[in-house]
Coordinates of N, CA and C in Angstrom, one line a residue:
N5 N 35.1 72.2 124.2 CA 35.6 71.7 122.9 C 35.8 72.8 121.6
S6 N 35.0 73.6 121.6 CA 35.3 74.7 120.7 C 36.6 75.4 121.0
D7 N 37.0 75.5 122.1 CA 38.5 75.9 122.5 C 39.4 75.3 121.9
D8 N 39.3 73.8 121.7 CA 40.3 72.9 121.2 C 40.4 73.1 119.8
L9 N 39.3 73.4 119.1 CA 39.2 73.6 117.5 C 39.9 75.0 117.2
S10 N 39.5 76.0 118.0 CA 40.2 77.4 117.6 C 41.6 77.4 117.9
S11 N 42.2 76.6 118.9 CA 43.6 76.5 119.2 C 44.1 75.8 118.0
S12 N 43.7 74.7 117.7 CA 44.4 74.0 116.7 C 44.3 74.8 115.2
S13 N 43.6 75.5 115.0 CA 43.2 76.4 114.0 C 44.3 77.5 114.1
D14 N 44.5 78.0 115.3 CA 45.5 78.9 115.5 C 47.0 78.5 115.2
D15 N 47.2 77.1 115.6 CA 48.5 76.6 115.6 C 48.7 76.4 114.0
E16 N 47.8 75.9 113.3 CA 48.0 75.7 111.8 C 48.2 77.0 111.1
D17 N 47.4 78.0 111.5 CA 47.8 79.2 110.9 C 49.4 79.9 111.1
E18 N 49.5 79.6 112.4 CA 51.0 80.1 112.7 C 52.2 79.3 112.0
E19 N 51.8 78.1 112.0 CA 52.7 77.0 111.3 C 52.8 77.5 109.8
K20 N 51.8 77.7 109.3 CA 51.6 78.3 107.7 C 52.4 79.5 107.6
L21 N 52.2 80.4 108.6 CA 53.0 81.7 108.6 C 54.6 81.4 108.5
N22 N 55.0 80.5 109.5 CA 56.1 80.3 109.6 C 56.8 79.6 108.5
K23 N 56.3 78.7 107.8 CA 56.6 78.2 106.7 C 57.1 79.2 105.5
K24 N 56.0 80.3 105.3 CA 56.2 81.3 104.5 C 57.6 82.0 104.8
K25 N 57.7 82.3 106.0 CA 58.9 83.1 106.4 C 60.3 82.2 106.4
K26 N 60.2 81.0 106.4 CA 61.3 80.2 106.5 C 61.9 79.9 105.0
L27 N 63.2 79.8 105.0 CA 63.7 79.5 104.0 C 63.4 78.0 103.5
P28 N 63.4 77.4 102.4 CA 63.2 76.1 102.2 C 64.4 75.2 102.9
Q29 N 63.8 74.0 103.3 CA 64.8 73.1 104.2 C 66.2 72.9 103.6
N30 N 66.0 72.4 102.2 CA 67.1 72.1 101.2 C 68.2 73.3 101.3
L31 N 67.8 74.6 101.3 CA 68.6 75.6 101.3 C 69.3 75.8 102.8
I32 N 68.5 75.7 103.6 CA 68.9 75.8 105.1 C 70.0 74.8 105.3
N33 N 69.7 73.6 104.7 CA 70.8 72.4 105.0 C 72.2 72.7 104.1
S34 N 72.0 73.4 103.0 CA 73.0 73.7 102.2 C 73.9 74.8 102.7
L35 N 73.3 75.9 103.4 CA 73.8 76.9 104.0 C 74.6 76.4 105.5
Q36 N 74.1 75.6 105.7 CA 74.8 75.2 107.0 C 76.1 73.9 106.9
N37 N 75.9 73.5 105.8 CA 76.9 72.5 105.3 C 77.9 73.3 104.3
T38 N 77.9 74.4 104.4 CA 79.0 75.2 103.4 C 80.4 74.8 103.7
P39 N 81.1 74.2 102.7 CA 82.5 73.8 102.9 C 83.6 74.9 103.5
L40 N 84.2 74.5 104.3 CA 85.2 75.4 104.9 C 85.8 76.1 103.9
W41 N 86.3 75.7 102.7 CA 87.1 76.4 101.7 C 86.2 77.5 101.1
M42 N 84.8 77.5 101.2 CA 84.0 78.5 100.6 C 84.0 79.8 101.8
Q43 N 84.0 79.3 102.9 CA 83.9 80.2 103.8 C 85.3 81.1 103.9
L44 N 86.5 80.4 103.7 CA 87.8 80.9 103.7 C 87.7 81.9 102.2
L45 N 87.1 81.6 101.3 CA 87.2 82.2 99.9 C 86.3 83.6 100.3
S46 N 85.3 83.5 101.0 CA 84.7 84.8 101.4 C 85.5 85.6 102.5
D47 N 86.3 85.0 103.2 CA 87.2 85.9 104.0 C 88.2 86.5 103.1
I48 N 88.7 85.9 102.1 CA 89.7 86.3 101.1 C 89.2 87.4 100.4
D49 N 87.9 87.4 100.0 CA 87.2 88.4 99.1 C 87.2 89.6 99.8
Q50 N 86.8 89.5 101.2 CA 86.7 90.7 102.2 C 88.0 91.2 102.3
N51 N 89.1 90.4 102.4 CA 90.5 91.1 102.4 C 91.0 91.7 101.3
I52 N 90.6 91.3 100.2 CA 91.0 91.8 98.9 C 90.1 93.1 98.7
T53 N 88.9 93.2 99.0 CA 88.2 94.7 99.1 C 88.9 95.5 100.0
V54 N 89.2 95.2 101.2 CA 89.8 96.2 102.1 C 91.4 96.5 101.5
M55 N 92.1 95.4 101.0 CA 93.3 95.9 100.4 C 93.2 97.0 99.6
Q56 N 92.3 96.7 98.6 CA 92.3 97.7 97.7 C 91.7 99.2 98.0
N57 N 90.8 99.0 99.1 CA 90.5 100.5 99.8 C 92.1 101.1 100.4
Q58 N 92.8 100.3 101.2 CA 93.7 100.6 101.8 C 95.0 101.1 100.8
L59 N 95.0 100.4 99.6 CA 96.0 100.7 98.8 C 95.6 102.2 98.2
G60 N 94.4 102.4 97.9 CA 93.8 104.0 97.7 C 94.2 104.7 98.5
I61 N 94.0 104.6 99.7 CA 94.4 105.5 100.9 C 95.7 105.8 101.0
L62 N 96.8 104.5 100.9 CA 98.0 104.8 100.9 C 98.6 105.6 99.7
K63 N 98.2 105.4 98.7 CA 98.5 106.2 97.4 C 98.3 107.6 97.6
Q64 N 97.1 108.1 98.1 CA 96.8 109.3 98.5 C 97.5 109.9 99.4
T65 N 98.0 109.2 100.5 CA 98.8 109.6 101.5 C 100.2 109.8 101.2
H66 N 100.9 108.8 100.3 CA 102.0 109.0 99.3 C 102.2 110.5 98.9
R67 N 101.1 110.8 98.0 CA 100.9 112.0 97.2 C 101.1 113.3 98.1
E68 N 100.2 113.2 99.3 CA 100.1 114.3 100.3 C 101.7 114.3 100.9
R69 N 102.3 113.4 101.2 CA 103.5 113.4 101.9 C 104.5 113.9 101.1
L70 N 104.6 113.6 99.8 CA 105.7 114.2 98.8 C 105.5 115.7 98.4
R71 N 104.2 116.1 98.7 CA 104.1 117.8 98.5 C 105.1 118.5 99.5
I72 N 105.7 119.7 99.1 CA 106.3 120.5 99.9 C 105.6 121.0 100.9
Q73 N 105.9 120.9 102.1 CA 105.2 121.7 103.1 C 106.2 122.1 104.2
F74 N 105.8 122.8 105.1 CA 106.6 123.5 106.1 C 106.2 123.3 107.5
D75 N 105.5 122.1 107.4 CA 104.8 121.6 108.9 C 105.4 120.3 109.1
D76 N 106.5 120.4 110.1 CA 107.1 118.9 110.5 C 106.1 117.9 111.1
E77 N 105.1 118.6 111.9 CA 104.2 117.5 112.5 C 103.1 117.0 111.3
L78 N 102.8 117.6 110.4 CA 102.1 117.1 109.4 C 103.1 116.0 108.7
Y79 N 104.2 116.1 108.6 CA 105.0 115.2 107.8 C 105.0 113.9 108.9
I80 N 105.0 114.2 110.2 CA 105.2 113.0 111.0 C 103.7 112.4 111.0
E81 N 102.7 113.1 111.3 CA 101.5 112.5 111.0 C 101.2 111.4 109.8
Q82 N 101.7 112.0 108.6 CA 101.5 111.3 107.3 C 102.6 110.1 107.4
D83 N 103.7 110.3 108.1 CA 104.5 109.0 108.2 C 103.9 108.0 108.9
I84 N 103.1 108.5 110.0 CA 102.7 107.4 110.9 C 101.4 106.6 110.2
Q85 N 100.5 107.5 109.6 CA 99.5 106.9 108.7 C 100.1 106.0 107.6
I86 N 101.2 106.4 107.1 CA 101.7 105.3 106.0 C 102.1 104.1 106.5
E87 N 102.9 104.4 107.7 CA 103.3 103.1 108.3 C 102.2 102.2 108.7
E88 N 101.1 102.8 109.3 CA 100.0 101.9 109.9 C 99.2 101.4 108.7
T89 N 99.0 102.1 107.5 CA 98.3 101.5 106.6 C 99.2 100.4 105.8
T90 N 100.5 100.5 105.7 CA 101.5 99.6 105.2 C 101.3 98.4 106.0
K91 N 101.3 98.4 107.5 CA 101.2 97.3 108.2 C 99.9 96.5 108.2
S92 N 98.9 97.2 107.9 CA 97.4 96.8 107.7 C 97.5 95.9 106.5
I93 N 98.0 96.6 105.4 CA 97.9 96.0 104.0 C 98.8 94.7 104.3
T94 N 99.9 94.7 104.7 CA 100.8 93.5 105.1 C 100.2 92.2 105.5
A95 N 99.5 92.9 106.8 CA 98.7 91.9 107.4 C 97.6 91.2 106.6
L96 N 96.9 92.0 105.8 CA 95.9 91.4 105.0 C 96.3 90.4 103.7
F97 N 97.7 90.7 103.4 CA 98.3 90.0 102.5 C 98.7 88.6 103.3
H98 N 99.2 88.7 104.3 CA 99.8 87.3 105.2 C 98.4 86.6 105.5
D99 N 97.3 87.3 105.7 CA 96.1 86.4 106.2 C 95.5 85.7 105.1
S100 N 95.5 86.6 103.7 CA 95.0 85.8 102.8 C 95.9 84.6 102.1
H101 N 97.3 84.9 102.4 CA 98.0 83.8 102.0 C 97.7 82.5 102.6
S102 N 97.7 82.8 104.1 CA 97.4 81.8 105.1 C 95.9 81.0 104.6
K103 N 95.1 81.7 104.3 CA 93.9 81.0 104.0 C 93.8 80.4 102.6
L104 N 94.5 81.0 101.6 CA 94.8 80.2 100.4 C 95.3 78.9 100.8
K105 N 96.3 78.8 101.7 CA 97.0 77.4 102.0 C 96.1 76.5 102.7
Q106 N 95.4 77.1 103.5 CA 94.3 76.3 104.3 C 93.1 75.7 103.2
I107 N 92.9 76.4 102.2 CA 91.8 76.1 100.9 C 92.5 74.8 100.4
A108 N 93.7 74.9 100.3 CA 94.6 73.7 99.5 C 94.7 72.7 100.2
T109 N 94.7 72.7 101.6 CA 94.9 71.6 102.5 C 93.6 71.0 103.2
K110 N 92.7 71.6 103.2 CA 91.5 71.5 103.9 C 90.1 71.5 103.4
S111 N 89.4 70.5 103.6 CA 87.9 70.7 103.4 C 87.2 70.8 104.6
K112 N 85.8 70.4 104.5 CA 84.9 70.6 105.5 C 85.3 69.6 106.8
N113 N 85.7 68.5 106.4 CA 86.0 67.5 107.3 C 87.5 67.4 107.7
G114 N 88.4 68.5 107.2 CA 89.7 68.3 107.6 C 90.7 67.8 106.4
N115 N 90.1 67.0 105.6 CA 91.1 66.6 104.6 C 90.4 66.5 103.1
T116 N 91.0 66.2 102.1 CA 90.7 66.5 100.8 C 90.2 65.1 100.2
K117 N 90.3 64.1 100.8 CA 90.0 62.8 100.1 C 88.8 62.6 100.0
H118 N 87.7 63.2 100.6 CA 86.3 63.0 100.3 C 85.6 64.0 99.5
I119 N 86.4 64.7 98.9 CA 85.7 65.8 98.1 C 85.6 65.4 96.6
D120 N 84.3 65.4 96.2 CA 83.9 65.0 94.8 C 84.8 65.7 93.6
S121 N 85.0 65.4 92.3 CA 85.9 65.9 91.6 C 85.4 67.3 91.1
I122 N 84.2 67.6 91.1 CA 83.6 68.8 90.6 C 83.9 69.8 91.7
Q123 N 83.5 69.6 93.1 CA 84.1 70.4 94.0 C 85.4 70.6 94.1
S124 N 86.2 69.7 94.0 CA 87.8 70.0 93.9 C 88.1 70.9 92.8
E125 N 87.6 70.5 91.6 CA 87.8 71.5 90.5 C 87.4 73.0 90.8
L126 N 86.3 73.1 91.5 CA 85.6 74.4 91.6 C 86.8 75.1 92.7
R127 N 87.1 74.6 93.6 CA 88.1 74.8 94.7 C 89.4 75.3 94.1
L128 N 89.8 74.5 93.2 CA 91.2 74.8 92.6 C 90.9 76.1 91.8
N129 N 89.8 76.2 90.9 CA 89.8 77.6 90.2 C 89.5 78.7 91.2
A130 N 89.0 78.3 92.1 CA 88.5 79.7 93.1 C 89.9 80.1 93.8
M131 N 90.6 79.2 94.0 CA 92.1 79.4 94.7 C 92.8 80.3 93.7
K132 N 93.0 79.6 92.3 CA 93.9 80.2 91.6 C 93.2 81.7 91.1
S133 N 92.0 82.0 91.0 CA 91.3 83.3 90.8 C 91.9 84.4 92.1
R134 N 91.8 83.7 93.2 CA 92.1 84.7 94.2 C 93.5 84.9 94.5
A135 N 94.4 83.9 94.4 CA 95.8 84.0 94.2 C 96.2 84.9 93.0
Y136 N 95.4 85.1 92.1 CA 95.9 86.0 90.9 C 95.5 87.3 91.4
K137 N 94.3 87.6 91.9 CA 94.4 88.9 92.4 C 95.1 89.5 93.5
I138 N 95.4 88.3 94.4 CA 96.3 89.0 95.4 C 97.7 89.2 94.7
Q139 N 98.1 88.6 93.9 CA 99.4 88.7 93.4 C 99.3 90.1 92.6
E140 N 98.4 90.3 91.9 CA 98.1 91.7 91.3 C 98.2 92.8 92.3
L141 N 97.5 92.7 93.4 CA 97.5 93.7 94.4 C 99.1 93.8 95.1
T142 N 99.7 92.6 95.2 CA 101.0 92.6 95.7 C 101.8 93.5 94.8
T143 N 101.7 93.3 93.5 CA 102.8 93.9 92.5 C 102.4 95.5 92.5
I144 N 101.2 95.8 92.6 CA 100.7 97.4 92.8 C 101.5 97.7 94.0
F145 N 101.2 97.0 95.1 CA 101.7 97.8 96.4 C 103.1 97.8 96.5
R146 N 104.0 97.0 96.1 CA 105.4 96.8 96.0 C 105.9 98.0 95.0
H147 N 105.2 98.3 93.9 CA 105.6 99.3 92.8 C 105.3 100.8 93.5
D148 N 103.9 100.9 94.2 CA 103.8 102.0 94.6 C 104.6 102.6 95.6
Q149 N 105.0 101.4 96.7 CA 106.0 101.7 97.7 C 107.5 102.1 97.2
R150 N 107.8 101.2 96.2 CA 109.2 101.6 95.5 C 109.2 103.0 95.1
I151 N 108.3 103.5 94.4 CA 108.2 104.7 93.6 C 108.2 105.8 94.7
F152 N 107.3 105.5 95.8 CA 107.3 106.6 97.0 C 108.6 106.6 97.5
L153 N 109.2 105.6 97.8 CA 110.6 105.8 98.6 C 111.5 106.4 97.7
E154 N 111.7 106.2 96.2 CA 112.6 106.6 95.5 C 112.3 108.2 95.4
K155 N 111.1 108.7 95.3 CA 110.6 110.0 95.2 C 110.9 110.8 96.4
L156 N 110.9 110.2 97.8 CA 111.4 110.6 99.0 C 112.8 110.8 99.2
K157 N 113.4 109.6 98.6 CA 114.7 109.8 98.6 C 115.4 110.9 97.9
E158 N 114.9 111.1 96.4 CA 115.4 112.1 95.7 C 114.9 113.6 96.2
R159 N 113.9 113.5 96.8 CA 113.7 115.1 97.3 C 114.7 115.3 98.6
E160 N 115.0 114.2 99.5 CA 115.8 114.5 100.5 C 117.2 114.7 100.2
S161 N 117.7 113.9 99.0 CA 118.9 114.3 98.6 C 119.2 115.8 98.0
R162 N 118.0 116.1 97.4 CA 118.0 117.5 96.7 C 118.1 118.4 97.9
G163 N 117.4 118.1 99.0 CA 117.4 119.1 100.1 C 118.9 119.1 100.8
S164 N 119.4 118.1 100.9 CA 120.7 118.0 101.6 C 121.8 118.6 100.9
K165 N 121.7 118.6 99.4 CA 122.7 119.3 98.7 C 122.4 120.7 98.8
F166 N 121.3 121.1 98.7 CA 121.0 122.6 99.2 C 121.5 123.0 100.3
I167 N 121.5 122.1 101.4 CA 121.9 122.6 102.9 C 123.4 122.5 102.8
K168 N 124.1 121.5 102.3 CA 125.4 121.3 102.2 C 126.0 122.5 101.2
S169 N 125.4 123.1 100.2 CA 125.8 124.2 99.5 C 125.7 125.6 100.4
Y170 N 124.7 125.6 101.1 CA 124.7 127.1 101.6 C 125.1 127.0 103.1
G171 N 125.2 125.8 103.7 CA 125.5 125.6 105.1 C 127.0 125.6 105.3
N172 N 127.4 125.8 106.4 CA 128.9 125.6 106.8 C 129.6 126.8 106.3
E173 N 129.3 127.7 105.8 CA 130.4 128.8 105.0 C 130.6 129.8 106.1
N174 N 129.7 130.1 107.0 CA 130.0 130.9 108.1 C 129.3 130.4 109.2
E175 N 129.5 131.0 110.5 CA 128.9 130.4 111.6 C 127.4 130.5 111.7
N176 N 126.6 131.6 110.9 CA 125.3 131.7 111.3 C 124.5 130.7 110.1
G177 N 125.3 130.1 109.4 CA 124.6 129.1 108.4 C 124.1 129.7 107.3
F178 N 124.3 131.0 106.8 CA 123.7 131.7 105.6 C 124.6 131.6 104.4
G179 N 126.0 131.3 104.7 CA 126.9 131.1 103.7 C 126.9 132.3 102.7
R180 N 126.6 132.0 101.3 CA 126.7 132.8 100.3 C 125.6 134.0 100.2
L181 N 124.6 133.9 101.1 CA 123.4 134.7 100.9 C 124.1 136.1 101.7
N182 N 125.1 135.7 102.6 CA 125.8 137.0 103.0 C 124.7 137.9 104.0
L183 N 124.2 137.0 104.7 CA 123.1 137.8 105.5 C 123.8 137.9 107.1
N184 N 123.7 138.9 107.5 CA 124.2 139.3 108.7 C 123.2 139.9 109.5
L185 N 122.6 139.1 110.4 CA 121.3 139.4 111.1 C 121.5 141.1 112.0
D186 N 122.8 141.2 112.4 CA 123.0 142.4 113.0 C 122.6 143.6 112.3
K187 N 123.1 143.4 111.0 CA 122.8 144.8 110.2 C 121.7 144.7 109.8
I188 N 120.9 143.7 109.5 CA 119.4 143.8 109.2 C 118.6 144.4 110.4
E189 N 118.9 143.9 111.4 CA 118.3 144.6 112.5 C 118.5 146.1 112.7
Q190 N 119.6 146.5 112.5 CA 120.0 148.0 112.5 C 119.3 148.8 111.6
G191 N 119.0 148.1 110.3 CA 118.4 148.7 109.1 C 117.1 148.8 109.5
L192 N 116.2 147.9 110.5 CA 115.1 147.9 110.6 C 114.6 148.9 111.5
T193 N 115.8 149.2 112.6 CA 115.7 150.2 113.5 C 115.7 151.6 113.2
K194 N 116.4 152.0 112.1 CA 116.8 153.3 111.6 C 115.5 153.9 111.1

């Protein structure tokens, strides 16, 4: 019988330890019953953080791409990185917009009829806040893309003017520079 007493005492001690480790039941219940719209807001917040990081990376890649370099492979790598980052940011925008629409139309049980007025107001304010952040990021993204493309186009047009001015004037393509490779080679061998 002493074994029975010690085992029940051990069980009680273990139960007390478990209670100390566990979260309060009301907190556990509230975490398990988190409305869908709050989960979607969390996803949108993660998207916003990733978009902000991706926009920084994209801006840096734009700067690097606009530098004058003589490495076509580097240009190709940068163009690929710009394209991939742009696609990633665009996908995050679409995902965030989709989640905002879901928040507007759904609650935990699939409709908005059973949401109390306080929760409804919280949901509306949270939606507006995230929509505003996404709109700001969209504006920054479009502005940065437009400026990059304008600068790239301007640089390419300057380059094509240079090529038109100095190309096509004689068969070796050096035009006004009057370079004759045969004469240069003869001068080097003398």
